[in-house]
């Protein structure tokens, strides 16, 4: 028993020292080995490694992409001296962990501030070269591409790579938005009024053309109607003339009967005429006391 306890303690001590002497590097991590706070070595490949207990310690850094999100929009100016609120996001990663540790002492917050300053300065420079339309829409991708290249060139000095730069929001500040919207509304109203005027003019032109066509159609129809009517009257006159030529006496008698029928349509009608007028010639000729009567009477 007396020997067992010291041996057990020795084994525990050895295991404790061994556990402090070994460390594992994950495939998603970099490892930096330090001796009394000074840089010694880096491990970039995954595996099991050895370190001197108590004298050496290890710090781990991510290999994967990291996100830099600018929480508050920055105020930038275009070539027209118009302000814009710009919010951006940056994807970055450590590519040289040794340079990274020596440049920023492995402090991620220091690296973030350095990248933020670089990206902000390059974005401001690119926006200052362009007008509002180009900055907001037409050359937005070009702005981010140029900014990424410039920021990446500066980031190499601290051992990191700028993978991508994206603009999350680009808009006019509130003190400028109101007047801009008013100008846009005025412009849209002007265009609307112009379109209404054009529509009204086109409507009047169409109405005038329709009226002209209507008059032409009515005139042509009237001409055709008068032509047909004239042809009918001519045929009627020819028929009347033919009938008159066959028996003029009967024709005159028939016309007189038609005149009597139209004249004495109502019993209350009163006419004042000379009894000797031609209107009563058939009354005289075939009336009571006359010598001549129609056949069959």
Short mmCIF file of C-alpha atoms in Angstrom, two decimals:
data_model
loop_
_atom_site.label_atom_id
_atom_site.label_comp_id
_atom_site.label_asym_id
_atom_site.label_seq_id
_atom_site.Cartn_x
_atom_site.Cartn_y
_atom_site.Cartn_z
CA UNK A 1 0.00 0.00 0.00
CA UNK A 2 2.81 2.33 0.83
CA UNK A 3 4.35 1.87 -2.63
CA UNK A 4 0.99 1.87 -4.45
CA UNK A 5 0.00 5.39 -3.53
CA UNK A 6 3.21 7.07 -4.74
CA UNK A 7 3.04 5.09 -7.99
CA UNK A 8 -0.56 6.12 -8.52
CA UNK A 9 0.33 9.72 -7.87
CA UNK A 10 3.26 9.46 -10.29
CA UNK A 11 1.02 7.99 -12.99
CA UNK A 12 -1.54 10.75 -12.48
CA UNK A 13 1.19 13.38 -12.67
CA UNK A 14 2.57 11.86 -15.85
CA UNK A 15 -0.89 11.77 -17.42
CA UNK A 16 -1.51 15.36 -16.39
CA UNK A 17 1.80 16.49 -17.87
CA UNK A 18 1.12 14.50 -21.03
CA UNK A 19 -2.32 16.09 -21.39
CA UNK A 20 -0.72 19.50 -21.06
CA UNK A 21 1.95 18.59 -23.61
CA UNK A 22 -0.40 17.57 -26.44
CA UNK A 23 -2.86 19.66 -28.40
CA UNK A 24 -5.09 19.04 -31.41
CA UNK A 25 -5.48 21.33 -34.40
CA UNK A 26 -8.92 21.17 -36.05
CA UNK A 27 -9.18 21.36 -39.84
CA UNK A 28 -11.12 24.64 -39.52
CA UNK A 29 -8.47 26.27 -37.33
CA UNK A 30 -4.96 27.69 -37.36
CA UNK A 31 -2.73 27.20 -34.30
CA UNK A 32 -0.11 29.66 -33.05
CA UNK A 33 2.37 28.35 -30.44
CA UNK A 34 3.76 30.89 -28.01
CA UNK A 35 6.55 30.59 -25.47
CA UNK A 36 6.22 32.98 -22.57
CA UNK A 37 4.08 35.23 -24.79
CA UNK A 38 6.50 35.23 -27.71
CA UNK A 39 5.78 33.75 -31.10
CA UNK A 40 7.35 30.32 -31.69
CA UNK A 41 5.58 28.47 -34.47
CA UNK A 42 2.31 28.02 -36.42
CA UNK A 43 0.38 24.91 -37.33
CA UNK A 44 -1.89 25.09 -40.36
CA UNK A 45 -2.54 21.38 -40.95
CA UNK A 46 -4.96 19.41 -38.78
CA UNK A 47 -3.42 16.83 -36.39
CA UNK A 48 -1.98 16.13 -32.93
CA UNK A 49 1.01 18.25 -31.84
CA UNK A 50 3.37 18.59 -28.86
CA UNK A 51 4.19 21.60 -26.69
CA UNK A 52 6.24 22.15 -23.56
CA UNK A 53 3.89 22.35 -20.58
CA UNK A 54 3.83 25.55 -18.56
CA UNK A 55 6.35 27.23 -20.88
CA UNK A 56 4.34 27.10 -24.11
CA UNK A 57 0.71 27.80 -24.84
CA UNK A 58 -1.38 27.68 -28.03
CA UNK A 59 -3.93 30.08 -29.54
CA UNK A 60 -6.40 29.08 -32.25
CA UNK A 61 -7.76 31.19 -35.12
CA UNK A 62 -10.50 30.45 -37.69
CA UNK A 63 -9.72 29.40 -41.25
CA UNK A 64 -13.32 29.93 -42.37
CA UNK A 65 -14.74 33.17 -43.76
CA UNK A 66 -15.52 35.81 -41.16
CA UNK A 67 -18.16 38.52 -41.50
CA UNK A 68 -17.62 42.21 -40.94
CA UNK A 69 -20.98 43.97 -40.70
CA UNK A 70 -21.06 47.74 -40.51
CA UNK A 71 -23.96 48.36 -38.09
CA UNK A 72 -24.41 52.07 -38.79
CA UNK A 73 -24.56 53.53 -42.32
CA UNK A 74 -21.77 55.87 -43.38
CA UNK A 75 -22.49 59.22 -45.01
CA UNK A 76 -20.68 59.49 -48.34
CA UNK A 77 -20.75 62.13 -51.07
CA UNK A 78 -21.17 61.68 -54.82
CA UNK A 79 -19.51 63.69 -57.57
CA UNK A 80 -22.57 65.97 -57.53
CA UNK A 81 -21.92 66.74 -53.84
CA UNK A 82 -25.06 64.86 -52.89
CA UNK A 83 -24.92 62.82 -49.68
CA UNK A 84 -25.73 59.10 -49.52
CA UNK A 85 -26.13 56.71 -46.61
CA UNK A 86 -24.10 53.57 -47.32
CA UNK A 87 -24.19 50.34 -45.34
CA UNK A 88 -21.76 47.58 -46.30
CA UNK A 89 -20.78 44.05 -45.35
CA UNK A 90 -17.36 42.40 -45.80
CA UNK A 91 -16.36 38.75 -45.97
CA UNK A 92 -12.75 38.14 -44.94
CA UNK A 93 -10.48 35.33 -43.74
CA UNK A 94 -7.02 34.77 -42.36
CA UNK A 95 -4.57 33.46 -44.98
CA UNK A 96 -1.21 34.05 -43.23
CA UNK A 97 -1.70 33.37 -39.53
CA UNK A 98 1.93 34.23 -38.71
CA UNK A 99 1.65 37.70 -40.32
CA UNK A 100 -1.79 38.09 -38.77
CA UNK A 101 -0.47 37.47 -35.27
CA UNK A 102 2.54 39.73 -35.71
CA UNK A 103 0.48 42.58 -37.23
CA UNK A 104 -2.52 42.70 -34.90
CA UNK A 105 -1.29 40.39 -32.09
CA UNK A 106 -4.02 37.99 -33.09
CA UNK A 107 -6.70 40.40 -31.93
CA UNK A 108 -9.74 39.98 -34.22
CA UNK A 109 -11.26 43.28 -33.11
CA UNK A 110 -8.11 45.16 -34.18
CA UNK A 111 -8.26 43.43 -37.58
CA UNK A 112 -11.94 44.35 -37.93
CA UNK A 113 -11.25 48.02 -37.24
CA UNK A 114 -8.41 48.01 -39.76
CA UNK A 115 -10.60 46.42 -42.45
CA UNK A 116 -13.51 48.76 -41.68
CA UNK A 117 -11.33 51.83 -42.12
CA UNK A 118 -9.86 50.51 -45.37
CA UNK A 119 -13.20 49.53 -46.92
CA UNK A 120 -14.88 52.76 -45.80
CA UNK A 121 -12.11 54.92 -47.30
CA UNK A 122 -12.14 53.05 -50.63
CA UNK A 123 -15.92 53.14 -50.87
CA UNK A 124 -15.96 56.87 -50.20
CA UNK A 125 -13.37 57.37 -52.94
CA UNK A 126 -15.41 55.35 -55.47
CA UNK A 127 -18.69 57.07 -54.62
CA UNK A 128 -17.03 60.46 -54.98
CA UNK A 129 -16.17 59.61 -58.60
CA UNK A 130 -19.79 58.94 -59.63
CA UNK A 131 -23.16 60.65 -59.73
CA UNK A 132 -26.19 59.46 -57.77
CA UNK A 133 -27.64 57.30 -60.56
CA UNK A 134 -24.38 55.47 -61.17
CA UNK A 135 -23.70 55.04 -57.45
CA UNK A 136 -27.13 53.61 -56.69
CA UNK A 137 -27.82 51.44 -59.72
CA UNK A 138 -25.74 51.31 -62.90
CA UNK A 139 -22.20 50.97 -61.43
CA UNK A 140 -22.92 49.45 -58.05
CA UNK A 141 -21.18 46.16 -58.85
CA UNK A 142 -18.15 47.99 -60.23
CA UNK A 143 -17.86 50.03 -57.02
CA UNK A 144 -17.81 46.91 -54.84
CA UNK A 145 -15.36 45.11 -57.15
CA UNK A 146 -12.84 47.98 -57.13
CA UNK A 147 -13.26 48.43 -53.38
CA UNK A 148 -12.61 44.74 -52.75
CA UNK A 149 -9.42 44.81 -54.83
CA UNK A 150 -8.04 47.86 -53.05
CA UNK A 151 -9.06 46.64 -49.59
CA UNK A 152 -7.58 43.21 -50.28
CA UNK A 153 -4.24 44.72 -51.30
CA UNK A 154 -4.10 46.56 -47.97
CA UNK A 155 -5.37 43.57 -45.99
CA UNK A 156 -2.47 41.41 -47.21
CA UNK A 157 -0.19 43.43 -44.95
CA UNK A 158 -1.94 42.00 -41.89
CA UNK A 159 -2.21 38.46 -43.24
CA UNK A 160 -5.87 38.44 -44.22
CA UNK A 161 -7.80 38.31 -47.49
CA UNK A 162 -10.91 40.31 -48.36
CA UNK A 163 -13.16 37.74 -50.02
CA UNK A 164 -16.06 40.01 -50.92
CA UNK A 165 -17.58 43.44 -50.32
CA UNK A 166 -21.32 43.99 -50.66
CA UNK A 167 -23.50 47.06 -50.30
CA UNK A 168 -26.47 46.30 -48.11
CA UNK A 169 -28.10 49.69 -48.43
CA UNK A 170 -27.50 52.83 -50.47
CA UNK A 171 -30.06 55.58 -50.04
CA UNK A 172 -30.49 59.29 -49.66
CA UNK A 173 -30.53 60.70 -46.12
CA UNK A 174 -33.90 61.82 -44.71
CA UNK A 175 -33.07 65.52 -45.06
CA UNK A 176 -32.58 65.01 -48.82
CA UNK A 177 -35.23 62.37 -49.48
CA UNK A 178 -38.17 64.77 -49.05
CA UNK A 179 -37.13 67.33 -51.71
CA UNK A 180 -36.05 64.53 -54.06
CA UNK A 181 -39.42 62.80 -53.75
CA UNK A 182 -41.14 66.12 -54.36
CA UNK A 183 -39.12 66.68 -57.52
CA UNK A 184 -39.88 63.13 -58.64
CA UNK A 185 -43.58 63.68 -57.96
CA UNK A 186 -43.53 66.97 -59.91
CA UNK A 187 -41.76 65.29 -62.82
CA UNK A 188 -44.23 62.40 -62.84
CA UNK A 189 -47.12 64.86 -62.68
CA UNK A 190 -45.67 66.82 -65.61
CA UNK A 191 -45.32 63.63 -67.65
CA UNK A 192 -48.86 62.59 -66.71
CA UNK A 193 -50.26 65.96 -67.78
CA UNK A 194 -48.34 65.77 -71.03
CA UNK A 195 -49.71 62.29 -71.71
CA UNK A 196 -53.23 63.48 -70.88
CA UNK A 197 -52.83 66.39 -73.31
CA UNK A 198 -51.60 64.05 -76.01
CA UNK A 199 -54.51 61.72 -75.30
CA UNK A 200 -57.03 64.56 -75.46
CA UNK A 201 -55.55 65.77 -78.77
CA UNK A 202 -55.65 62.26 -80.19
CA UNK A 203 -59.23 61.87 -78.96
CA UNK A 204 -60.26 65.08 -80.71
CA UNK A 205 -58.52 63.97 -83.88
CA UNK A 206 -60.32 60.63 -83.81
CA UNK A 207 -63.68 62.32 -83.15
CA UNK A 208 -63.10 64.80 -85.98
CA UNK A 209 -62.18 61.99 -88.35
CA UNK A 210 -65.23 59.98 -87.26
CA UNK A 211 -67.50 63.01 -87.79
CA UNK A 212 -66.00 63.59 -91.22
CA UNK A 213 -66.53 59.95 -92.18
CA UNK A 214 -70.09 60.16 -90.83
CA UNK A 215 -70.83 63.21 -92.98
CA UNK A 216 -69.33 61.51 -96.01
CA UNK A 217 -71.38 58.36 -95.40
CA UNK A 218 -74.60 60.35 -94.85
CA UNK A 219 -73.97 62.46 -97.94
CA UNK A 220 -73.29 59.37 -100.03
CA UNK A 221 -76.40 57.66 -98.62
CA UNK A 222 -78.52 60.76 -99.32
CA UNK A 223 -77.16 60.90 -102.84
CA UNK A 224 -77.97 57.23 -103.40
CA UNK A 225 -81.44 57.70 -101.86
CA UNK A 226 -82.18 60.71 -104.05
CA UNK A 227 -80.96 58.83 -107.07
CA UNK A 228 -83.19 55.86 -106.29
CA UNK A 229 -86.12 58.15 -105.48
CA UNK A 230 -85.62 60.02 -108.75
CA UNK A 231 -85.53 56.75 -110.65
CA UNK A 232 -88.74 55.68 -108.87
CA UNK A 233 -90.44 58.97 -109.61
CA UNK A 234 -89.38 58.69 -113.22
CA UNK A 235 -90.82 55.16 -113.48
CA UNK A 236 -94.01 56.30 -111.71
CA UNK A 237 -94.35 59.22 -114.10
CA UNK A 238 -93.81 56.92 -117.03
CA UNK A 239 -96.47 54.56 -115.75
CA UNK A 240 -98.86 57.44 -115.14
CA UNK A 241 -98.17 58.81 -118.62
CA UNK A 242 -98.70 55.39 -120.16
CA UNK A 243 -101.95 54.94 -118.27
CA UNK A 244 -103.10 58.43 -119.17
CA UNK A 245 -102.36 57.81 -122.81
CA UNK A 246 -104.48 54.65 -122.87
CA UNK A 247 -107.66 56.34 -121.41
CA UNK A 248 -107.30 60.02 -120.53
CA UNK A 249 -110.95 60.33 -119.51
CA UNK A 250 -110.74 57.49 -117.01
CA UNK A 251 -107.44 58.81 -115.67
CA UNK A 252 -108.95 62.24 -115.03
CA UNK A 253 -111.96 60.63 -113.37
CA UNK A 254 -109.72 58.51 -111.13
CA UNK A 255 -107.63 61.51 -110.10
CA UNK A 256 -110.78 63.46 -109.28
CA UNK A 257 -112.06 60.63 -107.09
CA UNK A 258 -108.75 60.59 -105.21
CA UNK A 259 -109.05 64.37 -104.72
CA UNK A 260 -112.66 64.01 -103.47
CA UNK A 261 -111.61 61.27 -101.05
CA UNK A 262 -108.82 63.40 -99.63
CA UNK A 263 -111.02 66.51 -99.44
CA UNK A 264 -114.15 65.05 -97.83
CA UNK A 265 -112.35 62.87 -95.33
CA UNK A 266 -114.37 64.34 -92.42
CA UNK A 267 -118.09 65.27 -92.31
CA UNK A 268 -117.27 68.46 -90.47
CA UNK A 269 -115.09 69.74 -93.28
CA UNK A 270 -116.42 72.90 -94.92
CA UNK A 271 -115.28 74.20 -98.30
CA UNK A 272 -116.40 77.40 -99.99
CA UNK A 273 -116.11 76.97 -103.75
CA UNK A 274 -117.82 78.24 -106.87
CA UNK A 275 -120.25 75.53 -108.01
CA UNK A 276 -119.16 76.13 -111.54
CA UNK A 277 -115.46 75.34 -110.77
CA UNK A 278 -113.75 72.40 -112.45
CA UNK A 279 -113.48 70.64 -109.06
CA UNK A 280 -117.19 69.72 -109.34
CA UNK A 281 -117.20 68.80 -112.99
CA UNK A 282 -117.89 65.12 -112.34
CA UNK A 283 -120.54 66.01 -109.75
CA UNK A 284 -122.28 68.07 -112.44
CA UNK A 285 -121.77 65.46 -115.09
CA UNK A 286 -122.98 62.44 -113.13
CA UNK A 287 -125.02 64.08 -110.37
CA UNK A 288 -128.86 64.11 -110.09
CA UNK A 289 -130.58 65.76 -113.02
CA UNK A 290 -127.55 65.26 -115.29
CA UNK A 291 -128.07 63.77 -118.69
CA UNK A 292 -124.97 61.55 -118.51
CA UNK A 293 -124.47 58.79 -115.94
CA UNK A 294 -121.69 56.31 -115.60
CA UNK A 295 -122.34 52.90 -117.02
CA UNK A 296 -123.93 50.45 -114.66
CA UNK A 297 -125.55 53.19 -112.57
#
